[in-house]
PDB file of C-alpha atoms in Angstrom:
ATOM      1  CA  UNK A  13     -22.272   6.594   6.057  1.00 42.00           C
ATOM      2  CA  UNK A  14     -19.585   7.048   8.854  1.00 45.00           C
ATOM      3  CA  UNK A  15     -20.752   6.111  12.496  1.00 46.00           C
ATOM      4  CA  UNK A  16     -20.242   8.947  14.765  1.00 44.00           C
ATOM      5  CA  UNK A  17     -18.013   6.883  16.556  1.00 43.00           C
ATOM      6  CA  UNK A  18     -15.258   7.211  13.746  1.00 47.00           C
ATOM      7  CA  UNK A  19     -16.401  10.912  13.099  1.00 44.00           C
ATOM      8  CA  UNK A  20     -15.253  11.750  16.207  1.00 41.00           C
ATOM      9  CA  UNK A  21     -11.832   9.842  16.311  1.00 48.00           C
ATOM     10  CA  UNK A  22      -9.352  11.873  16.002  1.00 51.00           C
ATOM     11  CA  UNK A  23      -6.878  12.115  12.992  1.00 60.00           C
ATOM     12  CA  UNK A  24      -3.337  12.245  13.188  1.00 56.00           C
ATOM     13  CA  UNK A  25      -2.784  15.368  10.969  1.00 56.00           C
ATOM     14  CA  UNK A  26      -3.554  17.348  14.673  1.00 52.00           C
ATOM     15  CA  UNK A  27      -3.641  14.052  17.121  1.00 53.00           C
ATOM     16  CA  UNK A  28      -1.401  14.293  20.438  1.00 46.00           C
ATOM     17  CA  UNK A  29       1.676  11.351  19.851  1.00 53.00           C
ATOM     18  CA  UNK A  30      -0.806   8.985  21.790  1.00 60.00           C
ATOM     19  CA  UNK A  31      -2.996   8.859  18.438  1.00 84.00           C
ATOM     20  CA  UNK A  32      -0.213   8.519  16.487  1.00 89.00           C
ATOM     21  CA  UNK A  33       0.797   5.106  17.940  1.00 89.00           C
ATOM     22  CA  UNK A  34      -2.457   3.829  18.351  1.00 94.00           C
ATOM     23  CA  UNK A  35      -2.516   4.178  14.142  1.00 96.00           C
ATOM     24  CA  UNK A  36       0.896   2.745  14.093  1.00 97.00           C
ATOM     25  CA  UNK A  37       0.339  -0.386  15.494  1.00 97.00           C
ATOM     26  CA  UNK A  38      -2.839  -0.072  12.723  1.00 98.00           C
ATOM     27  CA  UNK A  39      -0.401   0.083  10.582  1.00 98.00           C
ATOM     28  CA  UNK A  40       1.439  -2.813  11.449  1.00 98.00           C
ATOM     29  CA  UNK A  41      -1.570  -4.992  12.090  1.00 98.00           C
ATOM     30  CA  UNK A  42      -2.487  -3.937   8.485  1.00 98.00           C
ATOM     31  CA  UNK A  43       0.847  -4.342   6.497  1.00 98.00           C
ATOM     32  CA  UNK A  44       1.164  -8.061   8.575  1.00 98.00           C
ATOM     33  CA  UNK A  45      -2.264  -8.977   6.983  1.00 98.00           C
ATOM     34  CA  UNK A  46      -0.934  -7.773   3.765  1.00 98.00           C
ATOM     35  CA  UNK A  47       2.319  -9.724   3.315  1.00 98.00           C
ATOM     36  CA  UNK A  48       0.449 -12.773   5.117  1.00 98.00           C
ATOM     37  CA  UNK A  49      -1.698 -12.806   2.426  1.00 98.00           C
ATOM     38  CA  UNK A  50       1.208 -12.083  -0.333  1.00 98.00           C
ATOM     39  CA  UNK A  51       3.037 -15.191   0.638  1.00 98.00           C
ATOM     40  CA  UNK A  52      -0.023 -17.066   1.198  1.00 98.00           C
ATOM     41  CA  UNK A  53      -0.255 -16.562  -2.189  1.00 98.00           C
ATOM     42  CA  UNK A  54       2.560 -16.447  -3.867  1.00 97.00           C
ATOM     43  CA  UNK A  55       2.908 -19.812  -2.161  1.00 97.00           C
ATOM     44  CA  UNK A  56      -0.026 -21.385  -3.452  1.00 97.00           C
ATOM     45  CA  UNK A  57       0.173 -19.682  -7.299  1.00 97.00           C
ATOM     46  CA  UNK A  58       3.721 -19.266  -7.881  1.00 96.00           C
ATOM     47  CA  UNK A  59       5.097 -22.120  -5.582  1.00 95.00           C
ATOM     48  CA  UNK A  60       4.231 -26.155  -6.250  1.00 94.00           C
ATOM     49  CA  UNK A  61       0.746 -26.324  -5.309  1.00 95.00           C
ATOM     50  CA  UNK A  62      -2.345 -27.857  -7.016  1.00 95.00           C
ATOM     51  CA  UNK A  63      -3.361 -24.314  -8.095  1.00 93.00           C
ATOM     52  CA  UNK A  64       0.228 -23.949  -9.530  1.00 94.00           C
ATOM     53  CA  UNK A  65      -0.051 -27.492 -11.754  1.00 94.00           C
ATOM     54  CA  UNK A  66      -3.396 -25.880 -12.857  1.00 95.00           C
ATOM     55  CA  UNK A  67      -2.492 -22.728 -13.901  1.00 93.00           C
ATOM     56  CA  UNK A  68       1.160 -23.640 -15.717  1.00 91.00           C
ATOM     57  CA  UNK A  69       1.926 -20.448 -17.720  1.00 94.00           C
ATOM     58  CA  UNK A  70       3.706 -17.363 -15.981  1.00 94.00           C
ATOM     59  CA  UNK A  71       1.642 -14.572 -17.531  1.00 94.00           C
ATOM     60  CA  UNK A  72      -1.598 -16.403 -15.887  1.00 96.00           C
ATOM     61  CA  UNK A  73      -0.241 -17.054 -12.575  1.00 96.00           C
ATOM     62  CA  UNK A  74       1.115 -13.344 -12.350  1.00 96.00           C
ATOM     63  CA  UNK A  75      -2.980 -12.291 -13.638  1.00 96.00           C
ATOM     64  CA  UNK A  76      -4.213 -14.651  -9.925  1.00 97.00           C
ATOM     65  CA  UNK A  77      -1.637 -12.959  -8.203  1.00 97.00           C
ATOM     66  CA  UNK A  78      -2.146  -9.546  -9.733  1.00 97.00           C
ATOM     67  CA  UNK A  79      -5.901  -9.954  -9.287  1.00 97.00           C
ATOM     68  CA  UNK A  80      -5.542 -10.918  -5.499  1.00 97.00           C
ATOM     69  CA  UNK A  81      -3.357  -8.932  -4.243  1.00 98.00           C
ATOM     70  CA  UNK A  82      -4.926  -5.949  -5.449  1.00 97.00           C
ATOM     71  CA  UNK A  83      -8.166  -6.875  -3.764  1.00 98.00           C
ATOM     72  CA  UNK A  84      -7.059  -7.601  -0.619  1.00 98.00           C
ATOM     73  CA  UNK A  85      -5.073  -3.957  -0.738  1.00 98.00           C
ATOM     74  CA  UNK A  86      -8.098  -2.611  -1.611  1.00 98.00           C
ATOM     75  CA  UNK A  87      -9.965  -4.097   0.879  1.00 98.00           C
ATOM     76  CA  UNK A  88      -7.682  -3.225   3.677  1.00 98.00           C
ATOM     77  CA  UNK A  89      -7.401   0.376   3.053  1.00 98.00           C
ATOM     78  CA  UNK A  90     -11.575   0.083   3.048  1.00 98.00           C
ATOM     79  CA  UNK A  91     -11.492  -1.710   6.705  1.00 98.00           C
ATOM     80  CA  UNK A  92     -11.751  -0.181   9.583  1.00 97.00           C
ATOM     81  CA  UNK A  93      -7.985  -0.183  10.899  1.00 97.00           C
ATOM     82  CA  UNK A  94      -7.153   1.341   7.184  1.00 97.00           C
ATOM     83  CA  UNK A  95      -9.606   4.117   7.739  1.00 96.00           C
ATOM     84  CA  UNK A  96      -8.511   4.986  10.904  1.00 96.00           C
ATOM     85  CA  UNK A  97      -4.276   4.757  10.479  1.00 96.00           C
ATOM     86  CA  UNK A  98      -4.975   5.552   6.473  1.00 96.00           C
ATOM     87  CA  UNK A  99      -4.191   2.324   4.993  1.00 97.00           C
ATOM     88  CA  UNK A 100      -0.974   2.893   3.979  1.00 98.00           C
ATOM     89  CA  UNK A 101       0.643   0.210   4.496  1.00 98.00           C
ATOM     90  CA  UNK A 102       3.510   1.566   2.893  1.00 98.00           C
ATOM     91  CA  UNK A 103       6.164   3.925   3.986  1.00 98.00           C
ATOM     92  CA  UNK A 104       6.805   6.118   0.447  1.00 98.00           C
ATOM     93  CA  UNK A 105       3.059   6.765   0.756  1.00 98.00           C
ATOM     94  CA  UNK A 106       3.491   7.721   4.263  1.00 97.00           C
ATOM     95  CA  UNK A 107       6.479   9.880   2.890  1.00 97.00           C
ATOM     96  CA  UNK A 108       4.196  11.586   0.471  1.00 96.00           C
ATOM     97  CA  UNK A 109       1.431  12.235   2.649  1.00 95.00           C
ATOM     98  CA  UNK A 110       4.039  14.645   4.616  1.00 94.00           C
ATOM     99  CA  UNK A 111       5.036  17.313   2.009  1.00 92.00           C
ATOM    100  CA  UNK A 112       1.264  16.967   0.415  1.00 90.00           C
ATOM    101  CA  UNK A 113       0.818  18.449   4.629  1.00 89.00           C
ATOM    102  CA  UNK A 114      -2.168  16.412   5.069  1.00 93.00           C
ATOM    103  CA  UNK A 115      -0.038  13.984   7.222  1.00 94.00           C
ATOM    104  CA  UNK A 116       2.176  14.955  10.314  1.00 93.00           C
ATOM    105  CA  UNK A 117       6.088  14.619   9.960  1.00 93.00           C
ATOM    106  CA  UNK A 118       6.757  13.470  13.730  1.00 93.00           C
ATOM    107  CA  UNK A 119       4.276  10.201  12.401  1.00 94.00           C
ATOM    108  CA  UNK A 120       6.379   9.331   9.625  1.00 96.00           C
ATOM    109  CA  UNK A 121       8.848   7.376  11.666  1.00 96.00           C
ATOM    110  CA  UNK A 122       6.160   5.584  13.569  1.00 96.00           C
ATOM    111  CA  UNK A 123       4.600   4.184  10.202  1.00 97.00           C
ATOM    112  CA  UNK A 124       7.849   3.353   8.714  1.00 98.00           C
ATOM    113  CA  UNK A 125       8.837   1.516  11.718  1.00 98.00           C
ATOM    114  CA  UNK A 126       5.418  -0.179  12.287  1.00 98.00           C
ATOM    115  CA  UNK A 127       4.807  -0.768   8.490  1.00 98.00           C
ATOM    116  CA  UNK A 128       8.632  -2.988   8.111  1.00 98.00           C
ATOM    117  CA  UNK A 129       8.064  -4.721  11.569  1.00 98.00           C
ATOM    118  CA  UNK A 130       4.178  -5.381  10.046  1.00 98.00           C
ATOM    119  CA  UNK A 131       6.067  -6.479   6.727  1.00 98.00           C
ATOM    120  CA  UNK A 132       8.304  -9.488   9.010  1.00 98.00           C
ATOM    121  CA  UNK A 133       5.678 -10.125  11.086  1.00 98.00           C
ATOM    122  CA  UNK A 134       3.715 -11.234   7.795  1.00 98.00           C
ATOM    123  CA  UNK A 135       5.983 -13.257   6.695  1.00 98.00           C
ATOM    124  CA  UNK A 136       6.913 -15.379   9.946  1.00 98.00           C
ATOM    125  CA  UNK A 137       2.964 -15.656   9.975  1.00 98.00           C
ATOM    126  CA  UNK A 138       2.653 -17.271   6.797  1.00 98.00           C
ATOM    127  CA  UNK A 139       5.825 -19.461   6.831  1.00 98.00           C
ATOM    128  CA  UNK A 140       4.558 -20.925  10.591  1.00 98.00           C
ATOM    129  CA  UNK A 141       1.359 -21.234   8.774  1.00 98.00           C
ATOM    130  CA  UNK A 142       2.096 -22.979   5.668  1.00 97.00           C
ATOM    131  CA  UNK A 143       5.503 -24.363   6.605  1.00 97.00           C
ATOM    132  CA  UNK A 144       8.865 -24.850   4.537  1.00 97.00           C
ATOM    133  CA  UNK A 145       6.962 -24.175   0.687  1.00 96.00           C
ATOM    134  CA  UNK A 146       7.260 -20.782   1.937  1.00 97.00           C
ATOM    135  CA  UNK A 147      10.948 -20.441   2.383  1.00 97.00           C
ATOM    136  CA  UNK A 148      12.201 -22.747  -0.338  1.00 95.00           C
ATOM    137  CA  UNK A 149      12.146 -21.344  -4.041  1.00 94.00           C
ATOM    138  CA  UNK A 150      10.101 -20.485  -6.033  1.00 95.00           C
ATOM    139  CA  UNK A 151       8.317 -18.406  -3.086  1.00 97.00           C
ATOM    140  CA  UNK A 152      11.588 -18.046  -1.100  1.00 96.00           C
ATOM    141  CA  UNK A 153       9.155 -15.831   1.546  1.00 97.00           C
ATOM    142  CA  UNK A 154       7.840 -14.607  -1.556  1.00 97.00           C
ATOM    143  CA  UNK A 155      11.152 -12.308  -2.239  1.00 96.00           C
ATOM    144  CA  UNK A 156      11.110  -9.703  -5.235  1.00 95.00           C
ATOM    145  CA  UNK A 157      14.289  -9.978  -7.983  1.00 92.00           C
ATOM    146  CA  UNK A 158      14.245  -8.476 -11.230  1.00 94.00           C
ATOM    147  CA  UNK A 159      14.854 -10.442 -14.521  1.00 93.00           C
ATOM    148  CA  UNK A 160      18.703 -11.307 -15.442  1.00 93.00           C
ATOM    149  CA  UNK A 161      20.546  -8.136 -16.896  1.00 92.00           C
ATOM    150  CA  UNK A 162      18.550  -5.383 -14.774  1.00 94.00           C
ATOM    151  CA  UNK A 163      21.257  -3.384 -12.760  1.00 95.00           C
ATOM    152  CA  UNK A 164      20.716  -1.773  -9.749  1.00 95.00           C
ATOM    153  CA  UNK A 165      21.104   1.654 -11.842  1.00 96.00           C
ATOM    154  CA  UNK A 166      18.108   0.761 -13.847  1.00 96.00           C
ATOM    155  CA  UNK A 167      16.059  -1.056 -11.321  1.00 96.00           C
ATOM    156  CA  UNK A 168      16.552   2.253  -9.277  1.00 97.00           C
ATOM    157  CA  UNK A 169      14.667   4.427 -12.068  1.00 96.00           C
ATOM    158  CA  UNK A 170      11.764   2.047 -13.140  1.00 96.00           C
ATOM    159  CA  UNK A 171      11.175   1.646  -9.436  1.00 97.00           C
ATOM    160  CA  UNK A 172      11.320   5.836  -9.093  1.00 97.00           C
ATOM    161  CA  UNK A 173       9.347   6.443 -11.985  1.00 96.00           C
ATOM    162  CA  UNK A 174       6.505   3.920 -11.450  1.00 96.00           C
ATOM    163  CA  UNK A 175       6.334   5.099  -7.617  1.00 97.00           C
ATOM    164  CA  UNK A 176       5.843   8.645  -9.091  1.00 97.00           C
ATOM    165  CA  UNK A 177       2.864   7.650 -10.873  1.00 96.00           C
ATOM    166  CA  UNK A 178       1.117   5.908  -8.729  1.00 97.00           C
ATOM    167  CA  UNK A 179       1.602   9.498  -6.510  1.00 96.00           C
ATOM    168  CA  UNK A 180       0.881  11.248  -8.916  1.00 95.00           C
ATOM    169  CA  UNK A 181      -2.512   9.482  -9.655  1.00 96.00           C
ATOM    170  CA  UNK A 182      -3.219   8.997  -5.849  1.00 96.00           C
ATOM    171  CA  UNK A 183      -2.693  12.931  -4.987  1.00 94.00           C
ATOM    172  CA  UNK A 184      -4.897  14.150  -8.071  1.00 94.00           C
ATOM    173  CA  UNK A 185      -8.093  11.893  -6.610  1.00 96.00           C
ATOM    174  CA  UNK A 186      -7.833  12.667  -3.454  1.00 95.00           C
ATOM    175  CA  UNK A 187      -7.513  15.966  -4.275  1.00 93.00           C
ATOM    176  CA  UNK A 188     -10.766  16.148  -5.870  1.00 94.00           C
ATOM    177  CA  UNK A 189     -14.080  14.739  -3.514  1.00 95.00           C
ATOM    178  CA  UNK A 190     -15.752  12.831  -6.422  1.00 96.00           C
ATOM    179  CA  UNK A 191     -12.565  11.278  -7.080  1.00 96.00           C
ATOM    180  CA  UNK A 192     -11.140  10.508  -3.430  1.00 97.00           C
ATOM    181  CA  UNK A 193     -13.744   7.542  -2.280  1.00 96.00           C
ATOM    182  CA  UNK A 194     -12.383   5.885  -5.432  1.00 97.00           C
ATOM    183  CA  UNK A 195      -8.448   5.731  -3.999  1.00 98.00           C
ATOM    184  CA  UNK A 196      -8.791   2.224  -2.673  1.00 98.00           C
ATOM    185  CA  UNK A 197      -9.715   0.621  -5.364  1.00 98.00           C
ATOM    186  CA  UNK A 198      -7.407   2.952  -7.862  1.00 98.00           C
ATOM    187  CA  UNK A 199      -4.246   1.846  -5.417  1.00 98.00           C
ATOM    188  CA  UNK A 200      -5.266  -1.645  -5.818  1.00 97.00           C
ATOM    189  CA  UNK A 201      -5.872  -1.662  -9.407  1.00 97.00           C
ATOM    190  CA  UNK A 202      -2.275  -0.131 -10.225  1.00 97.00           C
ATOM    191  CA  UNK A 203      -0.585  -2.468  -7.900  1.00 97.00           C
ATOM    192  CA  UNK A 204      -2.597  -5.581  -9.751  1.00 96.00           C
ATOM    193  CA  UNK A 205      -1.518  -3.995 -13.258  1.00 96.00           C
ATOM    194  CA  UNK A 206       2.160  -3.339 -11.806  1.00 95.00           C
ATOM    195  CA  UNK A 207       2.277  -7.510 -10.958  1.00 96.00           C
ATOM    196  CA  UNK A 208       0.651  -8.557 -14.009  1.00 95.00           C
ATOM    197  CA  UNK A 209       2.799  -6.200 -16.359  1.00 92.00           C
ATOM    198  CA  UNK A 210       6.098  -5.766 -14.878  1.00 91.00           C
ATOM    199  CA  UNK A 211       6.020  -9.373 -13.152  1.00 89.00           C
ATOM    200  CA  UNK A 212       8.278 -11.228 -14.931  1.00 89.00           C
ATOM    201  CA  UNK A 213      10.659  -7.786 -15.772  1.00 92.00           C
ATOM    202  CA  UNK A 214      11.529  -5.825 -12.882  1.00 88.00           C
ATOM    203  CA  UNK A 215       9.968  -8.067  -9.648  1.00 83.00           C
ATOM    204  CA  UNK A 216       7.658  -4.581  -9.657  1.00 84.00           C
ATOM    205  CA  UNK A 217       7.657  -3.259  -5.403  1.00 90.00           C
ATOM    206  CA  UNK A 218       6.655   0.232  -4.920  1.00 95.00           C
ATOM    207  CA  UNK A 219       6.523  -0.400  -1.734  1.00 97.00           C
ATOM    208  CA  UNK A 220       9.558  -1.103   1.194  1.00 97.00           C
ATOM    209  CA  UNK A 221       7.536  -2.659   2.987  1.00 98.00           C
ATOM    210  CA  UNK A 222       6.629  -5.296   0.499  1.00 97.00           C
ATOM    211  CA  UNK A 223      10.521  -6.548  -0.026  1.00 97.00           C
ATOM    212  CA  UNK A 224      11.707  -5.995   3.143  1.00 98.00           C
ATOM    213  CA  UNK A 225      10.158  -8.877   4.972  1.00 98.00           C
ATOM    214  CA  UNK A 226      10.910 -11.428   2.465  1.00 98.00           C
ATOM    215  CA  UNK A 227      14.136 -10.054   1.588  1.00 97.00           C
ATOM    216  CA  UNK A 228      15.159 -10.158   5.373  1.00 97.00           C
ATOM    217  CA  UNK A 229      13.792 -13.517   6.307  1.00 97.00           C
ATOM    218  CA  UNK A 230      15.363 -14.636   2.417  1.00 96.00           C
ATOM    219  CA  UNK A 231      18.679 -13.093   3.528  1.00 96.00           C
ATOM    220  CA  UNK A 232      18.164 -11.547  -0.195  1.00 94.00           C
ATOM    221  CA  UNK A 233      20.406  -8.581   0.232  1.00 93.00           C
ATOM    222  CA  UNK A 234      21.065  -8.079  -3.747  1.00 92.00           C
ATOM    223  CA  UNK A 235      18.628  -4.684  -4.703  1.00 95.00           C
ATOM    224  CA  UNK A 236      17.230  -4.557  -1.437  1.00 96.00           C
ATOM    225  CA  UNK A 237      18.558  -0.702  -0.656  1.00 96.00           C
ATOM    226  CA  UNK A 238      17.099  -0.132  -4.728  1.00 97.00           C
ATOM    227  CA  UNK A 239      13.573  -1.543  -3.460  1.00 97.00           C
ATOM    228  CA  UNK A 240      13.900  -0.127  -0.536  1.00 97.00           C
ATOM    229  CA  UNK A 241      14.721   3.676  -1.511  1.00 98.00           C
ATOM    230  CA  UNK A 242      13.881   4.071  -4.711  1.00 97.00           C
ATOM    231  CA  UNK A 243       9.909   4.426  -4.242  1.00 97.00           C
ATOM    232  CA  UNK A 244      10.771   7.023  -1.572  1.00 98.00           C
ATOM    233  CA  UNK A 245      12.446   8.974  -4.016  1.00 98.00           C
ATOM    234  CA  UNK A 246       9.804   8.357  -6.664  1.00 97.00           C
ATOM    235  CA  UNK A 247       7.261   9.265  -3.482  1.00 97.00           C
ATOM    236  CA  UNK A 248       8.436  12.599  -2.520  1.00 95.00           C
ATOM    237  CA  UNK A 249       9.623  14.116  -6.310  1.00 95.00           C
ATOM    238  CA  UNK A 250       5.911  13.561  -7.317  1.00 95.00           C
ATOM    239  CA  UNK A 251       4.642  15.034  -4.243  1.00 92.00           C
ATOM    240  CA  UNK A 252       6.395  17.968  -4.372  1.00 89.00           C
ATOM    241  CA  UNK A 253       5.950  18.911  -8.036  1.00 88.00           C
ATOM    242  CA  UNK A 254       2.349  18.270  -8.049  1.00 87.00           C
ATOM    243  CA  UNK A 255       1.781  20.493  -5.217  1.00 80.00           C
ATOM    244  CA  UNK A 256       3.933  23.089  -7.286  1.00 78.00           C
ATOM    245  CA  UNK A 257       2.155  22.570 -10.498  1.00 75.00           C
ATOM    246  CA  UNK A 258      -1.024  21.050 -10.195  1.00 69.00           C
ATOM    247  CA  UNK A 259      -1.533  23.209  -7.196  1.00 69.00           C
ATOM    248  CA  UNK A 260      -4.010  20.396  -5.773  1.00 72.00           C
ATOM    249  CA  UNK A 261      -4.413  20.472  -2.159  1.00 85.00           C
ATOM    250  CA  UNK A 262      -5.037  17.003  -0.793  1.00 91.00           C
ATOM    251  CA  UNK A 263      -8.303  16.807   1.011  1.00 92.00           C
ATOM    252  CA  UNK A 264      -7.027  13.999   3.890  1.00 94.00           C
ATOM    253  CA  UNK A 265      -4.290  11.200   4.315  1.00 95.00           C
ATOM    254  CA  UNK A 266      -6.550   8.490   4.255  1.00 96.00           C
ATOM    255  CA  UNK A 267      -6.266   6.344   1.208  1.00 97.00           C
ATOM    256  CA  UNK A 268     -10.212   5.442   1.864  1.00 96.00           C
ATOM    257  CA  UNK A 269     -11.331   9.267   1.293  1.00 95.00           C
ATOM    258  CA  UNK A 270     -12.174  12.033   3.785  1.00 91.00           C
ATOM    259  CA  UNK A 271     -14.454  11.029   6.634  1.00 79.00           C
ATOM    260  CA  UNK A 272     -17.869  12.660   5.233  1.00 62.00           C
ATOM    261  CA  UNK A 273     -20.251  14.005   8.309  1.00 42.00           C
ATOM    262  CA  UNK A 274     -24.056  13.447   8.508  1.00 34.00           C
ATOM    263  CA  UNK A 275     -25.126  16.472   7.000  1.00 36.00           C
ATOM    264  CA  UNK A 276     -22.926  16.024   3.763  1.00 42.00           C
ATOM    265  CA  UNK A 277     -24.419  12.302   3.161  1.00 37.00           C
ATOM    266  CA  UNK A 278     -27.921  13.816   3.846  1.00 40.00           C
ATOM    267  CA  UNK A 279     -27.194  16.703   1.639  1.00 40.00           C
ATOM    268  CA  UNK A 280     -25.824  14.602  -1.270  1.00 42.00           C
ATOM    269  CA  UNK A 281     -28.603  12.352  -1.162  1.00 41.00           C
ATOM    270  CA  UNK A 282     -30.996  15.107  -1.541  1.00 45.00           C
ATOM    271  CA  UNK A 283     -28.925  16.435  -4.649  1.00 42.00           C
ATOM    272  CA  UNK A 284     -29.283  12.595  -6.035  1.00 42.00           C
ATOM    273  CA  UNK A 285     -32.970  12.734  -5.533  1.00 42.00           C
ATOM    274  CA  UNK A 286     -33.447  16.341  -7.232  1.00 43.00           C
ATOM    275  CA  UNK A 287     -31.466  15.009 -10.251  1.00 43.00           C
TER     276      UNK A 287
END
């Protein structure tokens, strides 16, 4: 049940540019947890690390990091800071939101600008935490490259295509209210597939925010603009043919689900007790 404090904070779809950078810096906060806790652990799974002697074989490692990374997205979206901003932590689902119209485009910028400074601030975090691991390779600030042979050509369409599913599947749940509560742990659970799957093949992103940090404090410059663009593209193509085919109308922004009042818990725990 939703407190009637956050019932009554407003949402940025029709909040005054004051709201919007209050959920901004959200934002930031957020994505800075996030990529903290990436390079915490790619450090600790990928890097030299007890937990890396343990667990020797790549496929296994990329399951840990697959497995954590999705819960803590999952988690953050379900905190409070991700159900107030959203929980995007993620600029091509920021994108998206926009030409879905549950999502203002004067707040776009904002997010993009709060979700890349969020993405460096991460990093710095970890590497002051956990010292020089963290910038030498393996983890090199935990830095995405695809596998030897990828161009930027073909990097550019997996990264498209699996951005556009993941948009796809995002915008048909919370499109529908049984479906939308389930978002978090959806997002999660393709981003922990994505890692264990296309781990060793295409350094799998979806997200600018996750490269650009390590990338920048890396000064890895090879694919960046592909990881950095190509999940926009993938973002707004699926966004604007599912709202011209599917016909869905997204029911919020928020990656957590539409705030529910009082009287729609009460009423749907009636319905449970009838049944």
């Amino acid at each position: 049940m939703t407190s009637a404090a956050d019932r009554t904070r407003p949402d940025p779809q029709d909040s005054p540019v004051g709201h919007l950078w209050q959920y901004s810096t959200y934002e930031a906060g957020l994505t800075m947890v996030l990529m903290f806790g990436v390079a915490t652990v790619v450090r600790w799974v990928i890097g030299e690390s007890p937990v890396s002697r343990a667990v020797p074989d790549i496929h296994l490692k990329l399951v840990v990091v697959g497995v954590a990374v999705g819960l803590l997205l999952s988690g953050l979206i379900l905190s409070p800071l991700g159900r107030a901003s959203g929980g995007h932590m993620n600029p091509a689902i920021s994108l998206a939101m926009w030409p879905f119209g549950v999502f203002p485009g004067r707040g776009v910028l904002p997010y993009w600008a709060a979700q890349l400074a969020g993405s460096v601030l991460g990093v710095v975090l970890a590497r002051l935490v956990w010292g020089a691991p963290v910038a030498r390779p393996p983890v090199a600030y935990s830095a995405l490259r695809p596998a030897p042979g990828w161009s930027n050509a073909s990097l550019f369409a997996a990264e498209t295509a699996s951005m556009a599913v993941i948009v796809v599947l995002v915008g048909a749940f919370l499109s529908a209210p049984r479906l939308a509560p389930r978002v978090p742990w959806l997002v999660g659970g393709l981003i922990g597939v994505g890692i264990v799957g296309l781990g060793t093949v295409t350094g799998p992103c979806v997200n600018p925010a996750r490269q650009f940090g390590p990338a920048v404090l890396a000064g890895q410059s090879d694919f960046l603009a592909t990881y950095l663009i190509a999940p926009m593209v993938g973002a707004v193509v699926a966004a604007v043919l599912l709202g011209r085919f599917h016909r869905c109308r997204l029911l919020t922004h928020r990656l957590c689900g539409p705030r529910r009042s009082t009287d729609a818990v009460q009423d749907e725990r009636r319905s449970g007790h009838r049944g």
